[in-house]
PDB file of N, CA, C and O in Angstrom:
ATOM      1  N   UNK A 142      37.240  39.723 -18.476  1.00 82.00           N
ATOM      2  CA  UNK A 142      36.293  40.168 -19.484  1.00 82.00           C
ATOM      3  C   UNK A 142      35.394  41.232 -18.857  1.00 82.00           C
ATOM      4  O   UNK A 142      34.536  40.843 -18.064  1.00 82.00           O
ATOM      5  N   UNK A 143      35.505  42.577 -19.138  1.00 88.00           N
ATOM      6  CA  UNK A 143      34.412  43.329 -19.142  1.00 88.00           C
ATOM      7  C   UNK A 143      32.747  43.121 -19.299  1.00 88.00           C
ATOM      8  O   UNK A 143      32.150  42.598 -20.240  1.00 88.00           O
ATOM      9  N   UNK A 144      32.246  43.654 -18.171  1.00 88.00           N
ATOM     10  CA  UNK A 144      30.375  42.870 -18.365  1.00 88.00           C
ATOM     11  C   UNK A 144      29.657  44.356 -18.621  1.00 88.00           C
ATOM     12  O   UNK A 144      30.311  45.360 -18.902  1.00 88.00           O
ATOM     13  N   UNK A 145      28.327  44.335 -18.490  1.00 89.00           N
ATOM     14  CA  UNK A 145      27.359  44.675 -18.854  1.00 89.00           C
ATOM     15  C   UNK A 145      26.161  44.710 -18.199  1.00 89.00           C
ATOM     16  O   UNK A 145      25.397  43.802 -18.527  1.00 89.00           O
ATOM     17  N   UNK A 146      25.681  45.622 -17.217  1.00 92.00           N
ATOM     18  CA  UNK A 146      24.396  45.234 -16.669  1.00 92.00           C
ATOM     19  C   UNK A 146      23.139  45.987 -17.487  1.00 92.00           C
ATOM     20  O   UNK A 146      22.917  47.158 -17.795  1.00 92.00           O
ATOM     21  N   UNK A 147      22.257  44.405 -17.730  1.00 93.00           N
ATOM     22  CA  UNK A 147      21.451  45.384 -18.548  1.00 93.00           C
ATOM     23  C   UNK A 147      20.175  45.066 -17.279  1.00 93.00           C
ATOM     24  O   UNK A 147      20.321  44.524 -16.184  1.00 93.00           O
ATOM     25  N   UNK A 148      19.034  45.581 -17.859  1.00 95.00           N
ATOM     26  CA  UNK A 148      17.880  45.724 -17.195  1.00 95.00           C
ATOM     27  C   UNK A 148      16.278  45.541 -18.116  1.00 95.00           C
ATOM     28  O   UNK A 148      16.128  46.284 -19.086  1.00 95.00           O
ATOM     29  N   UNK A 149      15.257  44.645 -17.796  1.00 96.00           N
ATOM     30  CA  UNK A 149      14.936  44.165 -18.578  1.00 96.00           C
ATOM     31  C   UNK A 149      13.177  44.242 -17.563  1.00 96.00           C
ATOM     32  O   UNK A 149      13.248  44.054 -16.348  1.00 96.00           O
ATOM     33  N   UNK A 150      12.074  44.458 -18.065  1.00 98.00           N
ATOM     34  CA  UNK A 150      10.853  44.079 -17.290  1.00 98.00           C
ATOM     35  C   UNK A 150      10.803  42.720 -16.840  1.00 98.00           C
ATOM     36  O   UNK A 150      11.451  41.779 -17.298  1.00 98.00           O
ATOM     37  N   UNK A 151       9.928  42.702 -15.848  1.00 98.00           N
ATOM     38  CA  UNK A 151       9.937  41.053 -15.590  1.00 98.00           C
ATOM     39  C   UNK A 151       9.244  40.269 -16.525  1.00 98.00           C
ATOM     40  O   UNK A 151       9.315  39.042 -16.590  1.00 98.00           O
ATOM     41  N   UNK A 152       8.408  41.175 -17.422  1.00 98.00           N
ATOM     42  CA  UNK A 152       8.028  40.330 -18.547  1.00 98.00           C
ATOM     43  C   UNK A 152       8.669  39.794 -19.774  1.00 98.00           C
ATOM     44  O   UNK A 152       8.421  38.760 -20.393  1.00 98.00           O
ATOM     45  N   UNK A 153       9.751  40.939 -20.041  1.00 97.00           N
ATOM     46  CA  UNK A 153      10.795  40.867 -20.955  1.00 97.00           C
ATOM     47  C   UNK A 153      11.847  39.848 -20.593  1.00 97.00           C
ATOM     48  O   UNK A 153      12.472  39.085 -21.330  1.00 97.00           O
ATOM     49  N   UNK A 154      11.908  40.063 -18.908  1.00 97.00           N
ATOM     50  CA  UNK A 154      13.243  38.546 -18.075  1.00 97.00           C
ATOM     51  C   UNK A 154      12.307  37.119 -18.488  1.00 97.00           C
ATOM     52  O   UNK A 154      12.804  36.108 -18.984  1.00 97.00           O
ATOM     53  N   UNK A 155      11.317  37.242 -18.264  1.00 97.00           N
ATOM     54  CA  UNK A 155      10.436  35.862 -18.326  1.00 97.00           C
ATOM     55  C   UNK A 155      10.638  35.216 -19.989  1.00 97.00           C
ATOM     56  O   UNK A 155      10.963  34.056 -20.244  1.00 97.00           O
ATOM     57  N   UNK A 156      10.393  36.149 -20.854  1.00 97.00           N
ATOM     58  CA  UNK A 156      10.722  35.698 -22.485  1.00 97.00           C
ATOM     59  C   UNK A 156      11.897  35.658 -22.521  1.00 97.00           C
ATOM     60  O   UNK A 156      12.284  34.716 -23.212  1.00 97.00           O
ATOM     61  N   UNK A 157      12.804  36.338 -22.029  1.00 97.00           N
ATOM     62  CA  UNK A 157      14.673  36.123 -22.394  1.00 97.00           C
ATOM     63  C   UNK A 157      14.823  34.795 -21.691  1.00 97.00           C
ATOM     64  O   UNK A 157      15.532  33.974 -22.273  1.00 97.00           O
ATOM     65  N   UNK A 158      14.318  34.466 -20.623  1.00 97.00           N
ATOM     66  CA  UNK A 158      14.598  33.150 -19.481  1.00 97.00           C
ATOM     67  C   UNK A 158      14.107  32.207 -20.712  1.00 97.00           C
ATOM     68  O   UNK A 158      14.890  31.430 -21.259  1.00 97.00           O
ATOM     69  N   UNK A 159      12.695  32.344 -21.119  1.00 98.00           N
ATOM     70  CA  UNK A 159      12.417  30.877 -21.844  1.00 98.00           C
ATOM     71  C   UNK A 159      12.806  30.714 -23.332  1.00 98.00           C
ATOM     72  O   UNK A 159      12.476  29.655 -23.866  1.00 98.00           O
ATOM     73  N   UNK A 160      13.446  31.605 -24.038  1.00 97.00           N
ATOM     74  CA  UNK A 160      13.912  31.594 -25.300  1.00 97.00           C
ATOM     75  C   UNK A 160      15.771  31.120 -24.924  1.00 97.00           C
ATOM     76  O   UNK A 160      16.415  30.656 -25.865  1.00 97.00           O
ATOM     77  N   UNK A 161      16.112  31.203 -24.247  1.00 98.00           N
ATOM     78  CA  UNK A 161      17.480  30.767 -23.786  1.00 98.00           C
ATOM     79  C   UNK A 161      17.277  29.634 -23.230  1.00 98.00           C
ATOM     80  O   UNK A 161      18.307  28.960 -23.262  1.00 98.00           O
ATOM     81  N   UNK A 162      16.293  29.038 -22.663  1.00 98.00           N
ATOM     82  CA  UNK A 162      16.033  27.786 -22.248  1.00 98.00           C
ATOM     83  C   UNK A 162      15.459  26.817 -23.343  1.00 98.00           C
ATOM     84  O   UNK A 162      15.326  25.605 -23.175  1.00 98.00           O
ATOM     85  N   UNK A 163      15.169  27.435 -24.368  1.00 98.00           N
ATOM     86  CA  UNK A 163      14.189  26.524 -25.993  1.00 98.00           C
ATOM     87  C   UNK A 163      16.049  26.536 -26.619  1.00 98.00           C
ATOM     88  O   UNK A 163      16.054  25.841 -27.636  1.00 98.00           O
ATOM     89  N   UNK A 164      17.096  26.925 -26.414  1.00 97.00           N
ATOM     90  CA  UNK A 164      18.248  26.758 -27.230  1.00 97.00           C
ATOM     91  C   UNK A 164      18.821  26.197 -25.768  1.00 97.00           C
ATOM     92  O   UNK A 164      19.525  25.350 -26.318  1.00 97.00           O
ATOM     93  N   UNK A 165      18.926  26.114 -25.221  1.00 98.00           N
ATOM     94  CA  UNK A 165      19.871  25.276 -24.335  1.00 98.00           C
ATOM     95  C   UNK A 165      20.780  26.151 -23.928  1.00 98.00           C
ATOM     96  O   UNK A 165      21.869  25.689 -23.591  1.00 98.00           O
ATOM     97  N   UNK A 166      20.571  27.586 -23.857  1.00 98.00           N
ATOM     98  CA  UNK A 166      21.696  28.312 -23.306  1.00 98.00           C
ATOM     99  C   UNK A 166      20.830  29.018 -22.493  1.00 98.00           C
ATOM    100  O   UNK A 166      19.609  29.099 -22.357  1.00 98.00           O
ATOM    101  N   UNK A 167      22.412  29.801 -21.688  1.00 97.00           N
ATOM    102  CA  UNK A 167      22.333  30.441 -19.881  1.00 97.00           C
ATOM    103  C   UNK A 167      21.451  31.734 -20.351  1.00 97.00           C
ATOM    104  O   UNK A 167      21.478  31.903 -21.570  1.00 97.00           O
ATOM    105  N   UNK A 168      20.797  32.529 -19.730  1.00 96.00           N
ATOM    106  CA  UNK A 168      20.114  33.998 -20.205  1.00 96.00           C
ATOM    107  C   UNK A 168      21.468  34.375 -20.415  1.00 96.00           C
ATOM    108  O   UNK A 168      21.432  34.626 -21.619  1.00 96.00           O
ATOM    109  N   UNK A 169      22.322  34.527 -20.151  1.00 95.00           N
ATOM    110  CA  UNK A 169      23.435  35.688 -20.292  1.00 95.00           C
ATOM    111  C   UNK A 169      24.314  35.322 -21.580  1.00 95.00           C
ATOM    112  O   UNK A 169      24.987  36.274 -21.974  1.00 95.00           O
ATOM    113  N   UNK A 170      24.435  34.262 -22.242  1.00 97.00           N
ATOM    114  CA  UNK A 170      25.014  33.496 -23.568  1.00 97.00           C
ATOM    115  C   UNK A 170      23.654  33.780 -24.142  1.00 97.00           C
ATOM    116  O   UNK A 170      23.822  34.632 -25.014  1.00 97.00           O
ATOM    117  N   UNK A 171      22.374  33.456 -24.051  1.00 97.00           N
ATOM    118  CA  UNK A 171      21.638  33.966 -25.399  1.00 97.00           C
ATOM    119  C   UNK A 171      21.990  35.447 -25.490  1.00 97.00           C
ATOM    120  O   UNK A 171      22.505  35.820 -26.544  1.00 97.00           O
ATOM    121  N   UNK A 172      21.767  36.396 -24.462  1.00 96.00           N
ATOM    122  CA  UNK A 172      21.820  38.204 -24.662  1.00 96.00           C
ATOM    123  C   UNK A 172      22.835  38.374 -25.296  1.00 96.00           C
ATOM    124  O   UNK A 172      22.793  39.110 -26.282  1.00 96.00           O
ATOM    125  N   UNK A 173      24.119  37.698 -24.886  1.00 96.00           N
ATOM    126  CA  UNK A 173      25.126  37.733 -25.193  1.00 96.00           C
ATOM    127  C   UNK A 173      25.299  37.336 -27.002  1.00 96.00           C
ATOM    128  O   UNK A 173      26.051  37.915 -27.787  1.00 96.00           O
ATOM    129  N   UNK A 174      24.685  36.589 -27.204  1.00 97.00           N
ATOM    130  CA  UNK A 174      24.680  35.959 -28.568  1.00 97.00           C
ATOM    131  C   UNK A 174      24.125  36.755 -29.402  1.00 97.00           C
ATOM    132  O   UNK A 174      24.623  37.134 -30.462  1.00 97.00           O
ATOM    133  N   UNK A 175      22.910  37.090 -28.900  1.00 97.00           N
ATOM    134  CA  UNK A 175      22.136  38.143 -29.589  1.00 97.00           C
ATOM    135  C   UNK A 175      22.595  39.522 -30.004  1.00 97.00           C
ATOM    136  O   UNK A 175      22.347  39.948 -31.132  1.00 97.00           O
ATOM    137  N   UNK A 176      23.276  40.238 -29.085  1.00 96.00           N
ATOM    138  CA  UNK A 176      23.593  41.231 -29.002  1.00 96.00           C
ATOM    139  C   UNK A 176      25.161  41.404 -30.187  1.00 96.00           C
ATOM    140  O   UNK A 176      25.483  42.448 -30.755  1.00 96.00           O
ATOM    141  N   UNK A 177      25.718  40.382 -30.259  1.00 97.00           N
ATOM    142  CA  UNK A 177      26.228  39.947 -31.245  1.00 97.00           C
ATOM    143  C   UNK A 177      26.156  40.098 -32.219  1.00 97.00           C
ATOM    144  O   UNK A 177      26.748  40.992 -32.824  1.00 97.00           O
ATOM    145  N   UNK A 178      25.151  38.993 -32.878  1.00 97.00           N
ATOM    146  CA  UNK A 178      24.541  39.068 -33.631  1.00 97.00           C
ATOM    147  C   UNK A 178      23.750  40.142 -34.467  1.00 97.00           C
ATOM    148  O   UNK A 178      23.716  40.488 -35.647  1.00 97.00           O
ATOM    149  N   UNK A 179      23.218  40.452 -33.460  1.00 97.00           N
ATOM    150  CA  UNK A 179      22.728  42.595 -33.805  1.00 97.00           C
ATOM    151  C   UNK A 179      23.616  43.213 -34.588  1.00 97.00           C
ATOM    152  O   UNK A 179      23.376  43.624 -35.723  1.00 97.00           O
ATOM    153  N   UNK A 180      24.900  43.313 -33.875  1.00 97.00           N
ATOM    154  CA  UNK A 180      26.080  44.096 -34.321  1.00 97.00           C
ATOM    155  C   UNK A 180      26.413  43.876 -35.649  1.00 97.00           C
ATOM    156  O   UNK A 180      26.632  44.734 -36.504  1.00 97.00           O
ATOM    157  N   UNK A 181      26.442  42.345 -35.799  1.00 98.00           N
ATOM    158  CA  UNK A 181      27.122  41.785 -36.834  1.00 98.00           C
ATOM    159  C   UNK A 181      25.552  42.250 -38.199  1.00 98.00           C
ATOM    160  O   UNK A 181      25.815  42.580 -39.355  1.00 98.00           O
ATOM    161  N   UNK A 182      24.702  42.193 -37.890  1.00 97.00           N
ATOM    162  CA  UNK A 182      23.790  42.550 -39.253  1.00 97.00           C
ATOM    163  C   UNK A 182      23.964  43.803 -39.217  1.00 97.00           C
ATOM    164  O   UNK A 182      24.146  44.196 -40.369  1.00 97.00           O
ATOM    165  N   UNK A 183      24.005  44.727 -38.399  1.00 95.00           N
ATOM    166  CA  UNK A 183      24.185  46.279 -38.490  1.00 95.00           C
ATOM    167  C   UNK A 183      25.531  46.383 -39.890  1.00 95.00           C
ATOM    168  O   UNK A 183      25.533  46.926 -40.994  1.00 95.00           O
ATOM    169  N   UNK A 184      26.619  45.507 -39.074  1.00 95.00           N
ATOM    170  CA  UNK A 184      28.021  46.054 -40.050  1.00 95.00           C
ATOM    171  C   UNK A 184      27.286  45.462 -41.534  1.00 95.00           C
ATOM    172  O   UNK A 184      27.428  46.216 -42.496  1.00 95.00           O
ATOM    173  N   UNK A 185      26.774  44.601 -41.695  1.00 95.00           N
ATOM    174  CA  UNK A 185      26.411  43.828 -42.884  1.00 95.00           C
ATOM    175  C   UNK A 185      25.585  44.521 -43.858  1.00 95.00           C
ATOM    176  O   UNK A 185      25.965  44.660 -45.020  1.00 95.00           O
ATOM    177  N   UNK A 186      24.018  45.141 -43.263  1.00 96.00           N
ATOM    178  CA  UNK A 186      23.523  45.877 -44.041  1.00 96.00           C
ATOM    179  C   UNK A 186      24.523  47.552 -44.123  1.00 96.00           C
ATOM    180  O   UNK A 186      24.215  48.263 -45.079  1.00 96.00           O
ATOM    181  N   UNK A 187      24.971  47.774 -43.738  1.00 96.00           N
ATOM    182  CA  UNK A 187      25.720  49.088 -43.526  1.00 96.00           C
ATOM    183  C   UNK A 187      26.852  48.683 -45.236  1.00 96.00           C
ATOM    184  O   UNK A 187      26.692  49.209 -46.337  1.00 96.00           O
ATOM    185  N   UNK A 188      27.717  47.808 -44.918  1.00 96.00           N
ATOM    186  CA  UNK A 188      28.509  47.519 -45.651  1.00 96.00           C
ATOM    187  C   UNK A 188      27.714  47.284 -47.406  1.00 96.00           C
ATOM    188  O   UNK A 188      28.251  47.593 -48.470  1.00 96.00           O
ATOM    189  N   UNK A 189      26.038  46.528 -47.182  1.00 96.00           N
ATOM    190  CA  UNK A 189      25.657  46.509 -48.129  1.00 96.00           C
ATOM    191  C   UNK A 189      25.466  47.418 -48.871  1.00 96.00           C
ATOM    192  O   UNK A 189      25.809  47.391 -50.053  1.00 96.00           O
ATOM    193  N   UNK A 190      24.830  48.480 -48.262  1.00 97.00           N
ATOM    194  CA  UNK A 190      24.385  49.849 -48.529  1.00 97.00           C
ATOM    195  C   UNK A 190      25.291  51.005 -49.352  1.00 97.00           C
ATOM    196  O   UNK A 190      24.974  51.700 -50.317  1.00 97.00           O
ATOM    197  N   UNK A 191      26.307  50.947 -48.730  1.00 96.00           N
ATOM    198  CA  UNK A 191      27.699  51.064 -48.889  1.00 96.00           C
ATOM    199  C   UNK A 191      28.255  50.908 -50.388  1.00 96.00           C
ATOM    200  O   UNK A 191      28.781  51.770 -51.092  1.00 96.00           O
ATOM    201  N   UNK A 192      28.002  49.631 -50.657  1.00 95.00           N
ATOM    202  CA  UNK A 192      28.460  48.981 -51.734  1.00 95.00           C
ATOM    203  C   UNK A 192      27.493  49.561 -53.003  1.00 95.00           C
ATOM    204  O   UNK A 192      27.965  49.826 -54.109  1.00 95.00           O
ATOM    205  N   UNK A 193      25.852  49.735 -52.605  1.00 95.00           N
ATOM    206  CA  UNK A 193      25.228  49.851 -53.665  1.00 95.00           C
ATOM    207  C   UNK A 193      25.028  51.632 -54.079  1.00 95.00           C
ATOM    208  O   UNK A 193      24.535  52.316 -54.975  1.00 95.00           O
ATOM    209  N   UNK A 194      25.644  51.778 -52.997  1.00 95.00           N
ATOM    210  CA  UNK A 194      25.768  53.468 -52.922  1.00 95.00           C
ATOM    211  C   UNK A 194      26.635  54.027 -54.034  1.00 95.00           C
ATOM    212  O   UNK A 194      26.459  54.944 -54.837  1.00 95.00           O
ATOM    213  N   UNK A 195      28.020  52.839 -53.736  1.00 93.00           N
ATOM    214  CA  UNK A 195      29.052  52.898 -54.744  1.00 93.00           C
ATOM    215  C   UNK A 195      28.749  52.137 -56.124  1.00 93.00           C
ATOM    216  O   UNK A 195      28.917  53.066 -56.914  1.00 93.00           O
ATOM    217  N   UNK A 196      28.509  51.356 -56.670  1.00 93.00           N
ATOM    218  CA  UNK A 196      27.995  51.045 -57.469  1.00 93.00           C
ATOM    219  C   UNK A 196      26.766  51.639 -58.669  1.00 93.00           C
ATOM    220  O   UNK A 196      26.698  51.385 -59.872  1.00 93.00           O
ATOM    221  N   UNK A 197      25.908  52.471 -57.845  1.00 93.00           N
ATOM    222  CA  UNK A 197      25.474  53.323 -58.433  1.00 93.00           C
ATOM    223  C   UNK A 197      25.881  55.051 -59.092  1.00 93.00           C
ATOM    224  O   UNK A 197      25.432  55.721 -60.022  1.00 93.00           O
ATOM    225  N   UNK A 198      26.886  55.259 -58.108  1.00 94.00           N
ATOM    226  CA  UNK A 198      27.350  56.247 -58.685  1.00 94.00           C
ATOM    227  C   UNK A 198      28.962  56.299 -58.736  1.00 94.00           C
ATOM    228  O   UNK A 198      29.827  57.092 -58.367  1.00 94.00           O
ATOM    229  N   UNK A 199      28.914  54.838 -59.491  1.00 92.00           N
ATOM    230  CA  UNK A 199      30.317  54.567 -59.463  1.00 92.00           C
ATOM    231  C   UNK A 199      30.739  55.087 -61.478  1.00 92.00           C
ATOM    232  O   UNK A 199      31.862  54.764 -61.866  1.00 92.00           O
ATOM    233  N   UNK A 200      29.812  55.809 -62.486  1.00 90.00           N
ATOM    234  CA  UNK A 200      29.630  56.234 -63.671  1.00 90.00           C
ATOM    235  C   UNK A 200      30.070  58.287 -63.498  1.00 90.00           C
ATOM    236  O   UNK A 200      30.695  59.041 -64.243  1.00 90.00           O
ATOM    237  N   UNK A 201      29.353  58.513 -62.142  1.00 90.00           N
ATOM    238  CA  UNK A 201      29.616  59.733 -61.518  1.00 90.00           C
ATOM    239  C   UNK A 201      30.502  59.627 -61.282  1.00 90.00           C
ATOM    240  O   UNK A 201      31.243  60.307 -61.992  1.00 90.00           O
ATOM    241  N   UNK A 202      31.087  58.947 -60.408  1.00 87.00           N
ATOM    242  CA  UNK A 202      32.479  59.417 -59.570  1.00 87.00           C
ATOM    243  C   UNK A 202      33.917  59.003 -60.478  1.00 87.00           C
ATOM    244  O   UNK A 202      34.978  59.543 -60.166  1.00 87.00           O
ATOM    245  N   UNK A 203      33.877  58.291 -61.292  1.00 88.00           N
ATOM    246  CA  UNK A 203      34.162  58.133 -62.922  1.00 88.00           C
ATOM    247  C   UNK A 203      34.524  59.631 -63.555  1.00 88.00           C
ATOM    248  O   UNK A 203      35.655  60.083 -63.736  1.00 88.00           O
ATOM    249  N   UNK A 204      33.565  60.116 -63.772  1.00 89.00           N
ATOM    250  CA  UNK A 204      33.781  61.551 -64.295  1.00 89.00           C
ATOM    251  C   UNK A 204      33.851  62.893 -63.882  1.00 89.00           C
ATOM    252  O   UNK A 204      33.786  63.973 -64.470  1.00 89.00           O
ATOM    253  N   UNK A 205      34.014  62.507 -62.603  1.00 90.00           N
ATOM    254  CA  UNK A 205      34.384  63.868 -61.445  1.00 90.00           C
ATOM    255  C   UNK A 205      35.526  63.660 -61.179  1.00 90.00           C
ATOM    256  O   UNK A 205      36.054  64.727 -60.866  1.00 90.00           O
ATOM    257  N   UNK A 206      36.606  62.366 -61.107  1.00 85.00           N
ATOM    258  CA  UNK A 206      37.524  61.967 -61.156  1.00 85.00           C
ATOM    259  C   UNK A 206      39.015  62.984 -61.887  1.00 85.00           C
ATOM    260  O   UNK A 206      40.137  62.481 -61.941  1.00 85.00           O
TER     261      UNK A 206
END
């Protein structure tokens, strides 16, 4: 598996350390989770957007057709 070095303040390591420790996971499975997760709402609102983009000028593209 391909990794990732990220880099983080020691204040920012200290909150990633204890928010991965309040879920019971390693720092590198929460970042990991998170970073995920990120991705996955990006495609989601993107896809939403998408949809209402089309939907709205789905009367236009109707008659340019």
């Amino acid at each position: 598996m391909a990794g990732l070095h990220l880099r983080f303040t020691e204040e920012e390591l200290d909150s990633l350390r204890s928010r991965a420790e309040a879920e019971g996971k390693s720092m590198q499975a929460f970042a990991h989770d998170a970073v995920i997760t990120a991705m996955n709402e990006h495609a989601r609102l993107f896809n939403e957007a998408a949809d209402h983009v089309l939907k709205a000028s789905e009367e236009l593209n109707r008659r340019l057709a």
